[in-house]
Amino acid sequence: MASGPNVQANLLEAERLIEVAKNAGATLAMLPENFAIMGATEQDKLGIKEQLGSGPIQDFLAQQARKHSLWIVGGTIPLTSENPEKISAACLLFDTHGKAVAHYNKIHLFDVTLIDSEESYIESQTIEPGDNVVVVDTPIGRVGLSVCYDLRFPELFRAMVRQGAEVILLPAAFTANTGRAHWNPLIRARAIENQCYFAASAQGGFHVNGRETYGHSMIVDPWGTVLVQQPNGPGAICAEIDLASLHHVREVFPVLEHISLGDTGK
């Protein structure tokens, strides 16, 4: 997606793409980070924040899940936090009955100034970070939830694997500059080192606030092979999650069995 400041327009586009995914045979569909709003300013998302369990964005996702009998990962949704001047960047997972069965708050906040491009992002001004690793059972396997900048912190994904993760999901809005340099190698590295499937759904294009996001949504297998990707423009991609293949990789190349005590933090 290439979301803008108009929430209703973004939801209509999300609805269209969810239907494309369903028609392609998807069991689970994932929207990108900030799918419902990419405002003119970072403060714009504060104006549409919702209480967990109630609000038009959550209602939309629940309705879409029921309508299409799909599990849906709602990218990130601005939810209320303990600080009234900030939100939680919440990744919610809905089952086919429209019930929110998992809730992950983005842990690592993108507080970065890119010197070469003069881009500056201070997410901590408007977002309260989460502190919980979330792994949950789904029809496609045991899934770990993450968001965008989390991708750069391998410890988070190792913690997911210790909780049995087989598939890692990452809604994102990577900048164009950092995406060109690091998006592909980081996703493949996280898949390879954790012997997991890794699916990343991305914002991609130019936004009203002047930001350009990288796009290139992709699904990678546990051997690091890119199964499918969406290079440019809005769209939906699908790939099969083959858990038998995943466990075969782990059996014949038992990297996870060789993790040292130092690696586990014990």
PDB file of C-alpha atoms in Angstrom:
ATOM      1  CA  MET A   1       0.000   0.000   0.000  1.00  0.00           C
ATOM      2  CA  ALA A   2       0.894   3.673  -0.188  1.00  0.00           C
ATOM      3  CA  SER A   3      -1.422   5.036   2.486  1.00  0.00           C
ATOM      4  CA  GLY A   4      -2.318   8.691   2.883  1.00  0.00           C
ATOM      5  CA  PRO A   5      -4.064  10.884   5.477  1.00  0.00           C
ATOM      6  CA  ASN A   6      -7.630   9.867   4.508  1.00  0.00           C
ATOM      7  CA  VAL A   7      -8.528   6.910   6.714  1.00  0.00           C
ATOM      8  CA  GLN A   8     -11.640   5.913   4.753  1.00  0.00           C
ATOM      9  CA  ALA A   9      -9.747   5.889   1.461  1.00  0.00           C
ATOM     10  CA  ASN A  10      -7.028   3.738   3.022  1.00  0.00           C
ATOM     11  CA  LEU A  11      -9.590   1.273   4.378  1.00  0.00           C
ATOM     12  CA  LEU A  12     -11.214   0.986   0.954  1.00  0.00           C
ATOM     13  CA  GLU A  13      -7.830   0.158  -0.574  1.00  0.00           C
ATOM     14  CA  ALA A  14      -7.123  -2.337   2.211  1.00  0.00           C
ATOM     15  CA  GLU A  15     -10.490  -3.966   1.568  1.00  0.00           C
ATOM     16  CA  ARG A  16      -9.692  -4.298  -2.132  1.00  0.00           C
ATOM     17  CA  LEU A  17      -6.319  -5.903  -1.452  1.00  0.00           C
ATOM     18  CA  ILE A  18      -7.681  -8.249   1.223  1.00  0.00           C
ATOM     19  CA  GLU A  19     -10.145  -9.542  -1.357  1.00  0.00           C
ATOM     20  CA  VAL A  20      -7.306 -10.031  -3.847  1.00  0.00           C
ATOM     21  CA  ALA A  21      -5.443 -12.070  -1.236  1.00  0.00           C
ATOM     22  CA  LYS A  22      -8.496 -14.173  -0.444  1.00  0.00           C
ATOM     23  CA  ASN A  23      -9.114 -14.879  -4.128  1.00  0.00           C
ATOM     24  CA  ALA A  24      -5.471 -15.970  -4.444  1.00  0.00           C
ATOM     25  CA  GLY A  25      -6.078 -18.616  -1.796  1.00  0.00           C
ATOM     26  CA  ALA A  26      -4.721 -16.903   1.316  1.00  0.00           C
ATOM     27  CA  THR A  27      -5.435 -18.295   4.770  1.00  0.00           C
ATOM     28  CA  LEU A  28      -3.912 -15.265   6.499  1.00  0.00           C
ATOM     29  CA  ALA A  29      -3.570 -11.726   5.135  1.00  0.00           C
ATOM     30  CA  MET A  30      -1.264  -9.036   6.506  1.00  0.00           C
ATOM     31  CA  LEU A  31      -1.528  -5.283   5.987  1.00  0.00           C
ATOM     32  CA  PRO A  32       1.481  -2.946   6.291  1.00  0.00           C
ATOM     33  CA  GLU A  33       2.458  -0.661   9.133  1.00  0.00           C
ATOM     34  CA  ASN A  34       0.300   2.491   9.326  1.00  0.00           C
ATOM     35  CA  PHE A  35      -2.086   1.033   6.748  1.00  0.00           C
ATOM     36  CA  ALA A  36      -5.007   3.140   8.028  1.00  0.00           C
ATOM     37  CA  ILE A  37      -3.172   6.474   8.071  1.00  0.00           C
ATOM     38  CA  MET A  38       0.058   8.044   6.882  1.00  0.00           C
ATOM     39  CA  GLY A  39      -0.728  11.574   7.988  1.00  0.00           C
ATOM     40  CA  ALA A  40       0.696  14.917   6.965  1.00  0.00           C
ATOM     41  CA  THR A  41       2.380  14.979  10.387  1.00  0.00           C
ATOM     42  CA  GLU A  42       3.250  12.297  12.947  1.00  0.00           C
ATOM     43  CA  GLN A  43       0.664  13.822  15.297  1.00  0.00           C
ATOM     44  CA  ASP A  44      -2.211  13.064  12.902  1.00  0.00           C
ATOM     45  CA  LYS A  45      -2.463   9.462  14.095  1.00  0.00           C
ATOM     46  CA  LEU A  46      -3.205  10.687  17.621  1.00  0.00           C
ATOM     47  CA  GLY A  47      -6.514  12.047  16.339  1.00  0.00           C
ATOM     48  CA  ILE A  48      -7.772   8.601  15.308  1.00  0.00           C
ATOM     49  CA  LYS A  49      -6.464   6.512  18.228  1.00  0.00           C
ATOM     50  CA  GLU A  50      -8.761   3.790  19.504  1.00  0.00           C
ATOM     51  CA  GLN A  51      -9.250   1.870  22.715  1.00  0.00           C
ATOM     52  CA  LEU A  52      -8.213  -1.757  22.443  1.00  0.00           C
ATOM     53  CA  GLY A  53     -11.305  -3.710  21.398  1.00  0.00           C
ATOM     54  CA  SER A  54     -13.313  -0.753  20.116  1.00  0.00           C
ATOM     55  CA  GLY A  55     -13.131   1.624  17.167  1.00  0.00           C
ATOM     56  CA  PRO A  56     -13.784   1.880  13.433  1.00  0.00           C
ATOM     57  CA  ILE A  57     -10.404   0.523  12.311  1.00  0.00           C
ATOM     58  CA  GLN A  58     -10.671  -2.538  14.549  1.00  0.00           C
ATOM     59  CA  ASP A  59     -14.307  -2.990  13.510  1.00  0.00           C
ATOM     60  CA  PHE A  60     -13.224  -2.897   9.861  1.00  0.00           C
ATOM     61  CA  LEU A  61     -10.606  -5.595  10.390  1.00  0.00           C
ATOM     62  CA  ALA A  62     -12.992  -7.814  12.337  1.00  0.00           C
ATOM     63  CA  GLN A  63     -15.639  -7.437   9.632  1.00  0.00           C
ATOM     64  CA  GLN A  64     -13.160  -8.272   6.863  1.00  0.00           C
ATOM     65  CA  ALA A  65     -11.948 -11.343   8.740  1.00  0.00           C
ATOM     66  CA  ARG A  66     -15.502 -12.638   9.129  1.00  0.00           C
ATOM     67  CA  LYS A  67     -16.537 -11.742   5.585  1.00  0.00           C
ATOM     68  CA  HIS A  68     -13.626 -13.560   3.944  1.00  0.00           C
ATOM     69  CA  SER A  69     -13.035 -16.266   6.593  1.00  0.00           C
ATOM     70  CA  LEU A  70      -9.459 -14.981   6.813  1.00  0.00           C
ATOM     71  CA  TRP A  71      -7.005 -14.481   9.607  1.00  0.00           C
ATOM     72  CA  ILE A  72      -5.898 -10.849   9.298  1.00  0.00           C
ATOM     73  CA  VAL A  73      -2.887  -9.031  10.706  1.00  0.00           C
ATOM     74  CA  GLY A  74      -3.859  -5.393  11.033  1.00  0.00           C
ATOM     75  CA  GLY A  75      -0.471  -3.852  10.280  1.00  0.00           C
ATOM     76  CA  THR A  76      -0.307  -1.247  13.036  1.00  0.00           C
ATOM     77  CA  ILE A  77      -3.265   0.554  14.562  1.00  0.00           C
ATOM     78  CA  PRO A  78      -2.919   3.652  16.800  1.00  0.00           C
ATOM     79  CA  LEU A  79      -4.253   2.545  20.187  1.00  0.00           C
ATOM     80  CA  THR A  80      -4.471   4.532  23.416  1.00  0.00           C
ATOM     81  CA  SER A  81      -1.514   4.211  25.785  1.00  0.00           C
ATOM     82  CA  GLU A  82      -0.900   5.157  29.397  1.00  0.00           C
ATOM     83  CA  ASN A  83       0.474   8.480  28.139  1.00  0.00           C
ATOM     84  CA  PRO A  84      -2.477  10.523  26.750  1.00  0.00           C
ATOM     85  CA  GLU A  85      -0.107  12.385  24.423  1.00  0.00           C
ATOM     86  CA  LYS A  86       1.108   9.184  22.765  1.00  0.00           C
ATOM     87  CA  ILE A  87      -0.261   6.015  21.180  1.00  0.00           C
ATOM     88  CA  SER A  88       0.774   2.393  21.046  1.00  0.00           C
ATOM     89  CA  ALA A  89       1.671   1.197  17.554  1.00  0.00           C
ATOM     90  CA  ALA A  90      -0.338  -1.996  17.906  1.00  0.00           C
ATOM     91  CA  CYS A  91      -0.229  -4.994  15.610  1.00  0.00           C
ATOM     92  CA  LEU A  92      -3.472  -6.954  16.071  1.00  0.00           C
ATOM     93  CA  LEU A  93      -4.197 -10.454  14.796  1.00  0.00           C
ATOM     94  CA  PHE A  94      -7.841 -11.338  14.049  1.00  0.00           C
ATOM     95  CA  ASP A  95      -9.179 -14.860  13.539  1.00  0.00           C
ATOM     96  CA  THR A  96     -11.881 -15.887  11.069  1.00  0.00           C
ATOM     97  CA  HIS A  97     -14.589 -15.031  13.624  1.00  0.00           C
ATOM     98  CA  GLY A  98     -13.357 -11.434  13.803  1.00  0.00           C
ATOM     99  CA  LYS A  99     -11.874 -11.894  17.274  1.00  0.00           C
ATOM    100  CA  ALA A 100      -8.589 -10.196  18.135  1.00  0.00           C
ATOM    101  CA  VAL A 101      -6.528 -13.145  19.377  1.00  0.00           C
ATOM    102  CA  ALA A 102      -3.135 -11.429  19.685  1.00  0.00           C
ATOM    103  CA  HIS A 103      -1.885  -7.915  20.363  1.00  0.00           C
ATOM    104  CA  TYR A 104       1.726  -6.770  19.908  1.00  0.00           C
ATOM    105  CA  ASN A 105       2.942  -3.233  20.618  1.00  0.00           C
ATOM    106  CA  LYS A 106       5.968  -2.153  18.569  1.00  0.00           C
ATOM    107  CA  ILE A 107       9.027  -2.372  20.824  1.00  0.00           C
ATOM    108  CA  HIS A 108      11.808  -0.669  18.851  1.00  0.00           C
ATOM    109  CA  LEU A 109      10.985   2.919  17.885  1.00  0.00           C
ATOM    110  CA  PHE A 110      12.524   4.580  14.845  1.00  0.00           C
ATOM    111  CA  ASP A 111      14.367   7.570  16.321  1.00  0.00           C
ATOM    112  CA  VAL A 112      16.810   8.193  13.494  1.00  0.00           C
ATOM    113  CA  THR A 113      18.232  11.082  11.495  1.00  0.00           C
ATOM    114  CA  LEU A 114      19.590  10.043   8.112  1.00  0.00           C
ATOM    115  CA  ILE A 115      22.438  12.482   7.591  1.00  0.00           C
ATOM    116  CA  ASP A 116      22.860  11.956   3.847  1.00  0.00           C
ATOM    117  CA  SER A 117      19.199  12.572   3.031  1.00  0.00           C
ATOM    118  CA  GLU A 118      18.361  14.967   5.903  1.00  0.00           C
ATOM    119  CA  GLU A 119      15.414  12.732   6.826  1.00  0.00           C
ATOM    120  CA  SER A 120      14.516  12.694  10.520  1.00  0.00           C
ATOM    121  CA  TYR A 121      12.080  10.417  12.340  1.00  0.00           C
ATOM    122  CA  ILE A 122      11.423  10.561  16.084  1.00  0.00           C
ATOM    123  CA  GLU A 123       8.727   7.980  16.740  1.00  0.00           C
ATOM    124  CA  SER A 124       9.181   8.227  20.496  1.00  0.00           C
ATOM    125  CA  GLN A 125       7.567  11.682  20.395  1.00  0.00           C
ATOM    126  CA  THR A 126       4.204  10.113  19.581  1.00  0.00           C
ATOM    127  CA  ILE A 127       4.563   6.378  20.341  1.00  0.00           C
ATOM    128  CA  GLU A 128       4.875   4.521  23.634  1.00  0.00           C
ATOM    129  CA  PRO A 129       7.063   1.413  23.134  1.00  0.00           C
ATOM    130  CA  GLY A 130       5.861  -2.076  23.949  1.00  0.00           C
ATOM    131  CA  ASP A 131       7.802  -4.604  26.007  1.00  0.00           C
ATOM    132  CA  ASN A 132       6.302  -8.039  25.292  1.00  0.00           C
ATOM    133  CA  VAL A 133       7.303 -10.722  22.791  1.00  0.00           C
ATOM    134  CA  VAL A 134       4.159 -12.147  21.161  1.00  0.00           C
ATOM    135  CA  VAL A 135       3.953 -15.615  19.599  1.00  0.00           C
ATOM    136  CA  VAL A 136       0.600 -17.256  18.833  1.00  0.00           C
ATOM    137  CA  ASP A 137      -0.785 -20.390  17.178  1.00  0.00           C
ATOM    138  CA  THR A 138      -2.508 -19.915  13.800  1.00  0.00           C
ATOM    139  CA  PRO A 139      -3.568 -22.157  10.890  1.00  0.00           C
ATOM    140  CA  ILE A 140      -0.271 -21.386   9.105  1.00  0.00           C
ATOM    141  CA  GLY A 141       1.875 -22.285  12.110  1.00  0.00           C
ATOM    142  CA  ARG A 142       3.135 -20.683  15.275  1.00  0.00           C
ATOM    143  CA  VAL A 143       3.503 -17.002  14.422  1.00  0.00           C
ATOM    144  CA  GLY A 144       5.661 -14.248  15.918  1.00  0.00           C
ATOM    145  CA  LEU A 145       4.562 -10.618  15.518  1.00  0.00           C
ATOM    146  CA  SER A 146       6.963  -7.729  14.891  1.00  0.00           C
ATOM    147  CA  VAL A 147       6.918  -4.274  13.272  1.00  0.00           C
ATOM    148  CA  CYS A 148       9.308  -2.450  10.910  1.00  0.00           C
ATOM    149  CA  TYR A 149      12.340  -1.189  12.897  1.00  0.00           C
ATOM    150  CA  ASP A 150      12.200  -4.370  14.997  1.00  0.00           C
ATOM    151  CA  LEU A 151      13.808  -6.042  11.979  1.00  0.00           C
ATOM    152  CA  ARG A 152      17.216  -4.684  12.990  1.00  0.00           C
ATOM    153  CA  PHE A 153      17.240  -6.383  16.400  1.00  0.00           C
ATOM    154  CA  PRO A 154      17.938 -10.128  16.063  1.00  0.00           C
ATOM    155  CA  GLU A 155      17.480 -10.750  19.785  1.00  0.00           C
ATOM    156  CA  LEU A 156      13.737 -10.206  19.433  1.00  0.00           C
ATOM    157  CA  PHE A 157      13.394 -12.910  16.806  1.00  0.00           C
ATOM    158  CA  ARG A 158      15.563 -15.350  18.739  1.00  0.00           C
ATOM    159  CA  ALA A 159      13.178 -14.831  21.667  1.00  0.00           C
ATOM    160  CA  MET A 160      10.280 -15.705  19.341  1.00  0.00           C
ATOM    161  CA  VAL A 161      11.992 -18.931  18.277  1.00  0.00           C
ATOM    162  CA  ARG A 162      12.511 -19.876  21.929  1.00  0.00           C
ATOM    163  CA  GLN A 163       8.710 -19.620  22.187  1.00  0.00           C
ATOM    164  CA  GLY A 164       8.263 -21.937  19.208  1.00  0.00           C
ATOM    165  CA  ALA A 165       7.887 -19.462  16.320  1.00  0.00           C
ATOM    166  CA  GLU A 166       7.769 -21.006  12.845  1.00  0.00           C
ATOM    167  CA  VAL A 167       6.568 -17.958  10.883  1.00  0.00           C
ATOM    168  CA  ILE A 168       7.534 -14.344  11.548  1.00  0.00           C
ATOM    169  CA  LEU A 169       5.282 -11.527  10.367  1.00  0.00           C
ATOM    170  CA  LEU A 170       6.504  -7.942   9.941  1.00  0.00           C
ATOM    171  CA  PRO A 171       4.285  -5.049   8.822  1.00  0.00           C
ATOM    172  CA  ALA A 172       6.588  -2.197   7.834  1.00  0.00           C
ATOM    173  CA  ALA A 173       7.047   1.277   6.376  1.00  0.00           C
ATOM    174  CA  PHE A 174      10.779   1.250   5.627  1.00  0.00           C
ATOM    175  CA  THR A 175      12.244   4.451   4.209  1.00  0.00           C
ATOM    176  CA  ALA A 176      13.338   4.262   0.583  1.00  0.00           C
ATOM    177  CA  ASN A 177      16.995   4.950   1.436  1.00  0.00           C
ATOM    178  CA  THR A 178      17.357   2.367   4.182  1.00  0.00           C
ATOM    179  CA  GLY A 179      15.171  -0.076   2.288  1.00  0.00           C
ATOM    180  CA  ARG A 180      17.397  -0.072  -0.777  1.00  0.00           C
ATOM    181  CA  ALA A 181      20.402  -0.813   1.413  1.00  0.00           C
ATOM    182  CA  HIS A 182      19.106  -3.210   4.054  1.00  0.00           C
ATOM    183  CA  TRP A 183      15.540  -4.492   3.534  1.00  0.00           C
ATOM    184  CA  ASN A 184      16.311  -7.637   1.549  1.00  0.00           C
ATOM    185  CA  PRO A 185      19.443  -8.766   3.440  1.00  0.00           C
ATOM    186  CA  LEU A 186      17.907  -8.176   6.862  1.00  0.00           C
ATOM    187  CA  ILE A 187      14.734 -10.127   6.082  1.00  0.00           C
ATOM    188  CA  ARG A 188      16.695 -13.018   4.582  1.00  0.00           C
ATOM    189  CA  ALA A 189      19.105 -13.003   7.534  1.00  0.00           C
ATOM    190  CA  ARG A 190      16.278 -13.170  10.078  1.00  0.00           C
ATOM    191  CA  ALA A 191      14.714 -16.077   8.153  1.00  0.00           C
ATOM    192  CA  ILE A 192      18.012 -17.963   7.805  1.00  0.00           C
ATOM    193  CA  GLU A 193      19.329 -17.566  11.345  1.00  0.00           C
ATOM    194  CA  ASN A 194      15.984 -18.530  12.899  1.00  0.00           C
ATOM    195  CA  GLN A 195      15.035 -21.140  10.272  1.00  0.00           C
ATOM    196  CA  CYS A 196      11.603 -19.550   9.984  1.00  0.00           C
ATOM    197  CA  TYR A 197       9.369 -18.367   7.214  1.00  0.00           C
ATOM    198  CA  PHE A 198       9.435 -14.569   7.174  1.00  0.00           C
ATOM    199  CA  ALA A 199       6.655 -12.478   5.624  1.00  0.00           C
ATOM    200  CA  ALA A 200       6.982  -8.686   5.441  1.00  0.00           C
ATOM    201  CA  SER A 201       4.214  -6.382   4.185  1.00  0.00           C
ATOM    202  CA  ALA A 202       5.380  -2.891   3.333  1.00  0.00           C
ATOM    203  CA  GLN A 203       4.260   0.602   2.553  1.00  0.00           C
ATOM    204  CA  GLY A 204       5.686   1.505  -0.836  1.00  0.00           C
ATOM    205  CA  GLY A 205       5.509   4.817  -2.664  1.00  0.00           C
ATOM    206  CA  PHE A 206       5.270   8.564  -2.105  1.00  0.00           C
ATOM    207  CA  HIS A 207       3.160   9.932   0.753  1.00  0.00           C
ATOM    208  CA  VAL A 208       1.484  13.275   1.417  1.00  0.00           C
ATOM    209  CA  ASN A 209       3.963  14.062   4.204  1.00  0.00           C
ATOM    210  CA  GLY A 210       6.804  13.968   1.667  1.00  0.00           C
ATOM    211  CA  ARG A 211       8.059  10.592   2.791  1.00  0.00           C
ATOM    212  CA  GLU A 212       9.006   7.868   0.313  1.00  0.00           C
ATOM    213  CA  THR A 213       8.734   4.261   1.479  1.00  0.00           C
ATOM    214  CA  TYR A 214      10.547   1.334  -0.087  1.00  0.00           C
ATOM    215  CA  GLY A 215       7.837  -1.269  -0.630  1.00  0.00           C
ATOM    216  CA  HIS A 216       9.102  -4.671  -1.822  1.00  0.00           C
ATOM    217  CA  SER A 217       6.783  -6.762   0.336  1.00  0.00           C
ATOM    218  CA  MET A 218       8.180 -10.288   0.351  1.00  0.00           C
ATOM    219  CA  ILE A 219       7.884 -13.800   1.704  1.00  0.00           C
ATOM    220  CA  VAL A 220      11.084 -15.742   2.427  1.00  0.00           C
ATOM    221  CA  ASP A 221      11.470 -19.414   3.317  1.00  0.00           C
ATOM    222  CA  PRO A 222      13.636 -20.856   6.143  1.00  0.00           C
ATOM    223  CA  TRP A 223      16.555 -21.387   3.750  1.00  0.00           C
ATOM    224  CA  GLY A 224      16.549 -17.689   2.864  1.00  0.00           C
ATOM    225  CA  THR A 225      14.982 -18.040  -0.575  1.00  0.00           C
ATOM    226  CA  VAL A 226      12.711 -15.175  -1.619  1.00  0.00           C
ATOM    227  CA  LEU A 227       9.552 -16.978  -2.673  1.00  0.00           C
ATOM    228  CA  VAL A 228       7.680 -13.925  -3.937  1.00  0.00           C
ATOM    229  CA  GLN A 229       7.830 -10.147  -3.709  1.00  0.00           C
ATOM    230  CA  GLN A 230       5.908  -7.072  -4.808  1.00  0.00           C
ATOM    231  CA  PRO A 231       8.547  -4.711  -6.230  1.00  0.00           C
ATOM    232  CA  ASN A 232       6.484  -1.615  -7.025  1.00  0.00           C
ATOM    233  CA  GLY A 233       2.956  -0.321  -6.679  1.00  0.00           C
ATOM    234  CA  PRO A 234       0.023  -1.573  -4.594  1.00  0.00           C
ATOM    235  CA  GLY A 235      -0.740  -5.265  -4.667  1.00  0.00           C
ATOM    236  CA  ALA A 236      -1.009  -8.523  -2.769  1.00  0.00           C
ATOM    237  CA  ILE A 237       1.398 -11.460  -2.871  1.00  0.00           C
ATOM    238  CA  CYS A 238       0.911 -15.022  -1.651  1.00  0.00           C
ATOM    239  CA  ALA A 239       3.102 -18.028  -0.942  1.00  0.00           C
ATOM    240  CA  GLU A 240       2.634 -21.430   0.655  1.00  0.00           C
ATOM    241  CA  ILE A 241       3.871 -21.980   4.197  1.00  0.00           C
ATOM    242  CA  ASP A 242       5.132 -25.576   4.234  1.00  0.00           C
ATOM    243  CA  LEU A 243       5.783 -26.535   7.848  1.00  0.00           C
ATOM    244  CA  ALA A 244       7.022 -30.005   6.879  1.00  0.00           C
ATOM    245  CA  SER A 245       9.723 -28.346   4.772  1.00  0.00           C
ATOM    246  CA  LEU A 246      10.562 -25.995   7.652  1.00  0.00           C
ATOM    247  CA  HIS A 247      11.058 -28.843  10.105  1.00  0.00           C
ATOM    248  CA  HIS A 248      13.094 -30.753   7.531  1.00  0.00           C
ATOM    249  CA  VAL A 249      15.463 -27.780   7.269  1.00  0.00           C
ATOM    250  CA  ARG A 250      15.764 -27.657  11.051  1.00  0.00           C
ATOM    251  CA  GLU A 251      16.436 -31.396  11.195  1.00  0.00           C
ATOM    252  CA  VAL A 252      19.104 -31.635   8.504  1.00  0.00           C
ATOM    253  CA  PHE A 253      20.819 -28.372   9.519  1.00  0.00           C
ATOM    254  CA  PRO A 254      20.250 -28.143  13.306  1.00  0.00           C
ATOM    255  CA  VAL A 255      21.449 -24.593  13.893  1.00  0.00           C
ATOM    256  CA  LEU A 256      18.868 -23.921  16.584  1.00  0.00           C
ATOM    257  CA  GLU A 257      20.087 -26.914  18.589  1.00  0.00           C
ATOM    258  CA  HIS A 258      23.581 -25.375  18.671  1.00  0.00           C
ATOM    259  CA  ILE A 259      22.609 -22.128  20.351  1.00  0.00           C
ATOM    260  CA  SER A 260      24.969 -21.599  23.290  1.00  0.00           C
ATOM    261  CA  LEU A 261      23.950 -20.619  26.813  1.00  0.00           C
ATOM    262  CA  GLY A 262      25.295 -17.145  26.123  1.00  0.00           C
ATOM    263  CA  ASP A 263      22.998 -16.799  23.114  1.00  0.00           C
ATOM    264  CA  THR A 264      19.906 -17.648  25.166  1.00  0.00           C
ATOM    265  CA  GLY A 265      20.691 -15.184  27.925  1.00  0.00           C
ATOM    266  CA  LYS A 266      20.715 -17.912  30.591  1.00  0.00           C
TER     267      LYS A 266
END
